[in-house]
CSV table of C-alpha atoms in Angstrom, one decimal:
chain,number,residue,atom,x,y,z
A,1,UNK,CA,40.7,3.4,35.6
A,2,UNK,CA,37.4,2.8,37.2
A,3,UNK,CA,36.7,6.3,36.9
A,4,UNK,CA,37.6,6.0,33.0
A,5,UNK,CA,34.8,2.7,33.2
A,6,UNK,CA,32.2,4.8,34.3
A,7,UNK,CA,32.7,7.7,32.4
A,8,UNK,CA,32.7,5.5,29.1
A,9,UNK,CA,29.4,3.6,31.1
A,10,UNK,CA,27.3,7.2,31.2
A,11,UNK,CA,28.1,8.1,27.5
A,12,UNK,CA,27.7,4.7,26.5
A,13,UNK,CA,23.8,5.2,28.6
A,14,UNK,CA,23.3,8.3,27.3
A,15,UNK,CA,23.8,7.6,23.8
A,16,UNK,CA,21.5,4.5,23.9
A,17,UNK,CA,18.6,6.3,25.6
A,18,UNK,CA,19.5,8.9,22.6
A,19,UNK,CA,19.1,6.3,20.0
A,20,UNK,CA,15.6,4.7,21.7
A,21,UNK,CA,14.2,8.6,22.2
A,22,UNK,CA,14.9,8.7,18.1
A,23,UNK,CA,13.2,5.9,17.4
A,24,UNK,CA,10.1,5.7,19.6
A,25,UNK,CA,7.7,7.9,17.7
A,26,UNK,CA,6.0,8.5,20.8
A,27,UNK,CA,8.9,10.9,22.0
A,28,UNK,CA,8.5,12.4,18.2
A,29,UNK,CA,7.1,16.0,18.0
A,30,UNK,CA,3.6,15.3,17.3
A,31,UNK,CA,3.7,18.3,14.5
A,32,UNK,CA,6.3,16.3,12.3
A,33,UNK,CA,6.9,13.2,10.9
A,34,UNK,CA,9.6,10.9,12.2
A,35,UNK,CA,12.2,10.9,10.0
A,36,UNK,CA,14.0,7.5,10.6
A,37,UNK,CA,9.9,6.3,9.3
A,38,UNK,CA,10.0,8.5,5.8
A,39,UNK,CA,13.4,7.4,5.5
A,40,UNK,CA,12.1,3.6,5.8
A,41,UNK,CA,9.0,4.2,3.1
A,42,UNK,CA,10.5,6.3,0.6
A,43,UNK,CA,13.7,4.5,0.3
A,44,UNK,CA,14.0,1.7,-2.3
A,45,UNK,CA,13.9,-1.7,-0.9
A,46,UNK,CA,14.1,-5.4,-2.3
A,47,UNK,CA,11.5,-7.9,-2.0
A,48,UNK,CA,12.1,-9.5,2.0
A,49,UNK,CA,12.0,-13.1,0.2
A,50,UNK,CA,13.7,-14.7,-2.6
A,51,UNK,CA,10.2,-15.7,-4.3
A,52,UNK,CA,9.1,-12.3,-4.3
A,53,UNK,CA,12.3,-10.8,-5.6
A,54,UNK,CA,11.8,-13.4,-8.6
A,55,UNK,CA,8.4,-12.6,-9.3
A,56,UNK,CA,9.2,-8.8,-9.4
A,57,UNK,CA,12.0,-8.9,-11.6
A,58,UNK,CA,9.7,-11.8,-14.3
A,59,UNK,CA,7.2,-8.7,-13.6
A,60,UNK,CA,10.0,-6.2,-15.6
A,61,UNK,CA,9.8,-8.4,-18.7
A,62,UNK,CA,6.3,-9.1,-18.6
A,63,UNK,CA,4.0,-8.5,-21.6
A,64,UNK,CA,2.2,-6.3,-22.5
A,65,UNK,CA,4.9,-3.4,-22.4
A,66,UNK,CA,2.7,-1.3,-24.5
A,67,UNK,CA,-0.3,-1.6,-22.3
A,68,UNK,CA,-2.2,1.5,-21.9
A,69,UNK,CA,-3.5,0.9,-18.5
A,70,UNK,CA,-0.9,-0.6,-15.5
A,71,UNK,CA,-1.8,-1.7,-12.3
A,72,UNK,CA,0.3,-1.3,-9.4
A,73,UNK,CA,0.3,-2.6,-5.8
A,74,UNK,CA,1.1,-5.4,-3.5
A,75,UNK,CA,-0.8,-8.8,-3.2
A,76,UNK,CA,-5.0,-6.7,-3.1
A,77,UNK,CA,-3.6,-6.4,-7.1
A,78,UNK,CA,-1.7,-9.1,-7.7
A,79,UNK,CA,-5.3,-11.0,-6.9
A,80,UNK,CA,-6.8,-8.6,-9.5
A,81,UNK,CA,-7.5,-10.9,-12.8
A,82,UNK,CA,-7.0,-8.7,-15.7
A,83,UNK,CA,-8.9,-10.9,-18.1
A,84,UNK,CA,-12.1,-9.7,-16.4
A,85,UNK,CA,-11.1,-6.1,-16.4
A,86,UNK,CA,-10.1,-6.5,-20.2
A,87,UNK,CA,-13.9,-7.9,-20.8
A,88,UNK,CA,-15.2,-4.1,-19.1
A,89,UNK,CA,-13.0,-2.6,-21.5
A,90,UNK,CA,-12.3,-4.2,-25.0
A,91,UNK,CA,-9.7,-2.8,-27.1
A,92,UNK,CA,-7.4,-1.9,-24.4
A,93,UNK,CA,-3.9,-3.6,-22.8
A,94,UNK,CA,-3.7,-4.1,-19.5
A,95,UNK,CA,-0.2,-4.7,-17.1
A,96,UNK,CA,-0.8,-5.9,-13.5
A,97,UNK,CA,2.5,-5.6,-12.1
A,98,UNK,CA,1.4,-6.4,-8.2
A,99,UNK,CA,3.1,-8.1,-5.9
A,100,UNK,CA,2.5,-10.0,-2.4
A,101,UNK,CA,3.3,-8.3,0.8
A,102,UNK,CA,4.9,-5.0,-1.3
A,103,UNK,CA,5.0,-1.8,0.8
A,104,UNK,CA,5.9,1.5,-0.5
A,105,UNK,CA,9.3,0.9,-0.7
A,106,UNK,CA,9.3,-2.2,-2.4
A,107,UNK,CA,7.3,-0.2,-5.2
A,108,UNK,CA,9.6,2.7,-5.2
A,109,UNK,CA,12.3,-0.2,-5.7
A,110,UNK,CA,10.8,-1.5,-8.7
A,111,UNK,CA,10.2,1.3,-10.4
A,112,UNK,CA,13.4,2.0,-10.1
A,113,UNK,CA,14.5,-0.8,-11.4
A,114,UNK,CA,12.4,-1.0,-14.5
A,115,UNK,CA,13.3,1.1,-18.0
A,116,UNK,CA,10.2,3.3,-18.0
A,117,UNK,CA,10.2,4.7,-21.2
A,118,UNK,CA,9.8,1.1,-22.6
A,119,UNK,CA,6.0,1.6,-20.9
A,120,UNK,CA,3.6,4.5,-22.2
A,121,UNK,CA,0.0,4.0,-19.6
A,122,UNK,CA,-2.4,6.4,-20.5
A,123,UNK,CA,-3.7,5.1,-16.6
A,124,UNK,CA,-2.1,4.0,-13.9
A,125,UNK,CA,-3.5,2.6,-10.9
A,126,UNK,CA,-1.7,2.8,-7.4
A,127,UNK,CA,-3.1,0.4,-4.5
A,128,UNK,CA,-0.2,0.1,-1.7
A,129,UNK,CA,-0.2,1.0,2.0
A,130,UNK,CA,-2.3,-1.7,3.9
A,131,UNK,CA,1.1,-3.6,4.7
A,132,UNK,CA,2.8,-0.1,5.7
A,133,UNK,CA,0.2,0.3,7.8
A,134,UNK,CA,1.9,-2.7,10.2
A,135,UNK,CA,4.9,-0.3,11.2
A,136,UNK,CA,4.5,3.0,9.7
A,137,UNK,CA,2.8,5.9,10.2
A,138,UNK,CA,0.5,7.5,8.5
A,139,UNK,CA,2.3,10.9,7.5
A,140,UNK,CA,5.3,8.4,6.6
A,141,UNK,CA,3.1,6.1,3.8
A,142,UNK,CA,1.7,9.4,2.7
A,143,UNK,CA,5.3,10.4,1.7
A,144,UNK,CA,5.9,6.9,0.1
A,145,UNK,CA,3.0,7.4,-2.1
A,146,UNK,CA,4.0,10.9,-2.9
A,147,UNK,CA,7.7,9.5,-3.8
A,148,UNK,CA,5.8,6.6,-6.0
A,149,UNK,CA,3.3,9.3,-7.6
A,150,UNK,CA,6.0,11.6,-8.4
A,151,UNK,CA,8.2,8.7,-9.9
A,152,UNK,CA,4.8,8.2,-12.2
A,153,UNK,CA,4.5,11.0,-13.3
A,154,UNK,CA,7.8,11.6,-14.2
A,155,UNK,CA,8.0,8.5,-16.1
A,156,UNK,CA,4.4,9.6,-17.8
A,157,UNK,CA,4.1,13.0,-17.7
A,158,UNK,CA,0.7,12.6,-20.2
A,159,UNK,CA,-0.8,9.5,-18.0
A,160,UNK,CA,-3.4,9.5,-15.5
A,161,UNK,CA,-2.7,8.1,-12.2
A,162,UNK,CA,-5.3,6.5,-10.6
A,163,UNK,CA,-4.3,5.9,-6.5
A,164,UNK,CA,-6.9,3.8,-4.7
A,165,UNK,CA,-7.3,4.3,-1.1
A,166,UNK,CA,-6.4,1.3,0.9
A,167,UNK,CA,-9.4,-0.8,1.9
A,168,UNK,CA,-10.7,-1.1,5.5
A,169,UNK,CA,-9.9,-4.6,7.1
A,170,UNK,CA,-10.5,-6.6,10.2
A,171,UNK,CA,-12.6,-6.9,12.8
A,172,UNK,CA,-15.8,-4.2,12.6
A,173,UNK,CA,-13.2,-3.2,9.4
A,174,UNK,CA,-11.4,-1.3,12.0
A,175,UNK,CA,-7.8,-2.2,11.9
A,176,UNK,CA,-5.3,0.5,11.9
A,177,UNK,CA,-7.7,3.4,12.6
A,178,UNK,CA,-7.4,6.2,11.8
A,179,UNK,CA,-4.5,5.8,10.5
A,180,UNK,CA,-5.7,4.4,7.4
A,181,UNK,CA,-8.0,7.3,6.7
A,182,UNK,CA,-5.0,9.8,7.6
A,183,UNK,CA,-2.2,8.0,5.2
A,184,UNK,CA,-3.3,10.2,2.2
A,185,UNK,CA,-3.5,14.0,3.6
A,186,UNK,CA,-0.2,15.2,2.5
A,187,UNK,CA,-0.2,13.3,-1.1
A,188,UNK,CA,-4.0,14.7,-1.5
A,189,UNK,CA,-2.9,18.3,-0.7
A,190,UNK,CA,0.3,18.4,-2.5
A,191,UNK,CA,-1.6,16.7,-6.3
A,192,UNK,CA,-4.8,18.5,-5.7
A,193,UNK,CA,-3.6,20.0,-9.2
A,194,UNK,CA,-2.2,17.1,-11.0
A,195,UNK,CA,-3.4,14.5,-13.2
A,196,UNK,CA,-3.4,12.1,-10.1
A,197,UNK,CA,-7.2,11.3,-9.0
A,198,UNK,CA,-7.7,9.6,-5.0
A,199,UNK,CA,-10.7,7.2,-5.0
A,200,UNK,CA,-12.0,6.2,-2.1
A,201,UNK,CA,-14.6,3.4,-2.0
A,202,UNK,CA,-15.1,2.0,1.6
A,203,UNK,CA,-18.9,1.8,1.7
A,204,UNK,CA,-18.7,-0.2,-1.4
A,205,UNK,CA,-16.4,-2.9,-0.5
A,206,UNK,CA,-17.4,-2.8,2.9
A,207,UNK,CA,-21.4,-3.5,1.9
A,208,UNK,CA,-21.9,-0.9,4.2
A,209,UNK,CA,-21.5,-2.5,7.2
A,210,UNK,CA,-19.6,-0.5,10.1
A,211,UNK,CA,-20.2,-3.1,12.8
A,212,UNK,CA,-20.0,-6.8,13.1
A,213,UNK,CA,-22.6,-8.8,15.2
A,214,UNK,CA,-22.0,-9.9,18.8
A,215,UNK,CA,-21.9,-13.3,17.4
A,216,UNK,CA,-19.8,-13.0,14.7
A,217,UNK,CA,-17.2,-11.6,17.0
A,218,UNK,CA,-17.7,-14.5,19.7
A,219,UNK,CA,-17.0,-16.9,16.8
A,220,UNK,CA,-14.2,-14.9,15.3
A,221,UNK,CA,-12.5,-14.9,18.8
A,222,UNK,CA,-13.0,-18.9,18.6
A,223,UNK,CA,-12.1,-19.7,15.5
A,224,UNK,CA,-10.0,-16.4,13.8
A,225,UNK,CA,-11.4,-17.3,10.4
A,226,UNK,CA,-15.4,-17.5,9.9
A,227,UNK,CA,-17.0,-16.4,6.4
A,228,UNK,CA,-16.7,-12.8,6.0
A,229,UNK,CA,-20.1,-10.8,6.6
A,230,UNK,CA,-19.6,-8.9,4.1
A,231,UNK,CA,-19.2,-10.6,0.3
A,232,UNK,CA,-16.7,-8.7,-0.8
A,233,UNK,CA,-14.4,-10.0,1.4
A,234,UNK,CA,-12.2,-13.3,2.5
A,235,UNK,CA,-12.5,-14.8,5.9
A,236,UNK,CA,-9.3,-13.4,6.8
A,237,UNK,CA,-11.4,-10.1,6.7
A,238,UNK,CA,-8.3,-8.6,4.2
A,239,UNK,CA,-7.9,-10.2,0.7
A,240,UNK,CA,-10.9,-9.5,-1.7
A,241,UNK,CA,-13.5,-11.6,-3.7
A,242,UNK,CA,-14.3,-11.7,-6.9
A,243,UNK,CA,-17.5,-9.8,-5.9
A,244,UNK,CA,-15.0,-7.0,-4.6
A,245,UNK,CA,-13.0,-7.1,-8.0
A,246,UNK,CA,-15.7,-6.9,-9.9
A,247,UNK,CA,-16.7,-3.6,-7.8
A,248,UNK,CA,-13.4,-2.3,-9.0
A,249,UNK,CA,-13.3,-3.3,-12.9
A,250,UNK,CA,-16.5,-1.3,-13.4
A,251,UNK,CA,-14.9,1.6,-11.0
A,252,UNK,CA,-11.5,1.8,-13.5
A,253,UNK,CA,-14.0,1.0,-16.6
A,254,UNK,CA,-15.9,4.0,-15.5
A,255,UNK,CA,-12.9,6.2,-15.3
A,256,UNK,CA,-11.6,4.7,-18.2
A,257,UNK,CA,-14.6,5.7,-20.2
A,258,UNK,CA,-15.3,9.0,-18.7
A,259,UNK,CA,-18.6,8.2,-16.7
């Protein structure tokens, strides 16, 4: 009997050093991409809270349905006013259907969850990864993105998608390095041929600034949120300013309009 105890002890061991080598990326073959983490961001997931499971479903009978340009992302687009991107470009209908705190999946949900062909975009812009970036690595978000693009543009085989590159953030706009610059390889490489266009505008939102002053970090340290040194951002060196916004109406103008 104690004999049985340990034998069932050891597989018991076994198995759980098993399940943490599987989930510790760090044991991962570097060449690969955990599956268990493109499982979590390509598989359709519910908003975490109650409030942001309301606002996403309001968001599937919001108005306009015929709009020809949508925009899509988590709370960086929910902030994005429409009524000032409508003033860059009069004439058109614009849908922002962002939500706080969405990742990848949350996106993949809701598309899932909306009837598509009431929509017809002739653009659709994609801004999601910066809360991926949290947990997930970056050949995992990549394959998120892929799974929302592909969604897109099966939905809208005639639209333009439009995927903006998350924005830098933090201290020295640092956070999550590189990770954040590596997060769009594999979608890049596999739509270098579609109707899908990656826009990258760090140096514009960041005002060019790659460092932060001594001081600036002594006070951040002190009191975790001091004005931004950078307009275009909050003091929570994340969320955007209208100044930012603005950056990006005349960017989706400008593709918009062909310039």
């Amino acid at each position: 009997m104690y004999k049985t105890f340990l034998h069932k002890m050891g597989f018991q061991i076994i198995c759980l050093f098993g399940f943490v080598f599987f989930l510790n990326p760090a044991y991962a073959d570097e060449e690969s991409c955990p599956e268990y983490a493109v499982y979590h961001t390509t598989t359709p997931q519910r908003p975490a809270t109650s409030d942001k499971f309301l606002q996403s479903q309001d968001l599937l009978n919001k108005e306009p349905k015929n709009a020809d340009i949508i925009l899509l992302g988590d709370s960086l687009t929910r902030s994005w006013k429409t009524k000032d991107l409508q003033k860059k470009l009069p004439g058109h209908k614009i849908l922002n259907l962002g939500v706080g705190a969405d990742r990848t999946q949350q996106i993949i949900w809701r598309l899932s969850e909306m009837n598509a062909s009431e929509y017809n975009p002739k653009y659709v812009v994609l801004w999601i990864g910066t809360n991926n970036l949290r947990t997930d690595p970056a050949c995992a978000i990549s394959q998120g993105i892929i799974t929302i693009v592909d969604m897109m543009t099966g939905f809208w085989p005639d639209s333009k998608v439009v995927v903006l590159e998350t924005p830098p953030r933090g201290l020295d706009f640092s956070a999550y390095m590189p990770n954040r610059l590596e997060m769009y390889d594999a979608a890049k490489e596999k739509f270098a041929d579609k109707n899908v266009m990656f826009v990258n505008i760090d140096k514009e939102l960041t005002c060019g600034i790659t460092k932060f002053s001594e001081e600036y970090h002594t006070r951040y340290k002190t009191f975790k949120k001091v004005p931004s040194p950078c307009e275009n951002y909050k003091s929570d060196l994340l969320h955007m300013t209208k100044d930012a916004y603005q950056i990006l109406d005349d960017l989706v103008a400008g593709i918009v309009e062909g310039k």
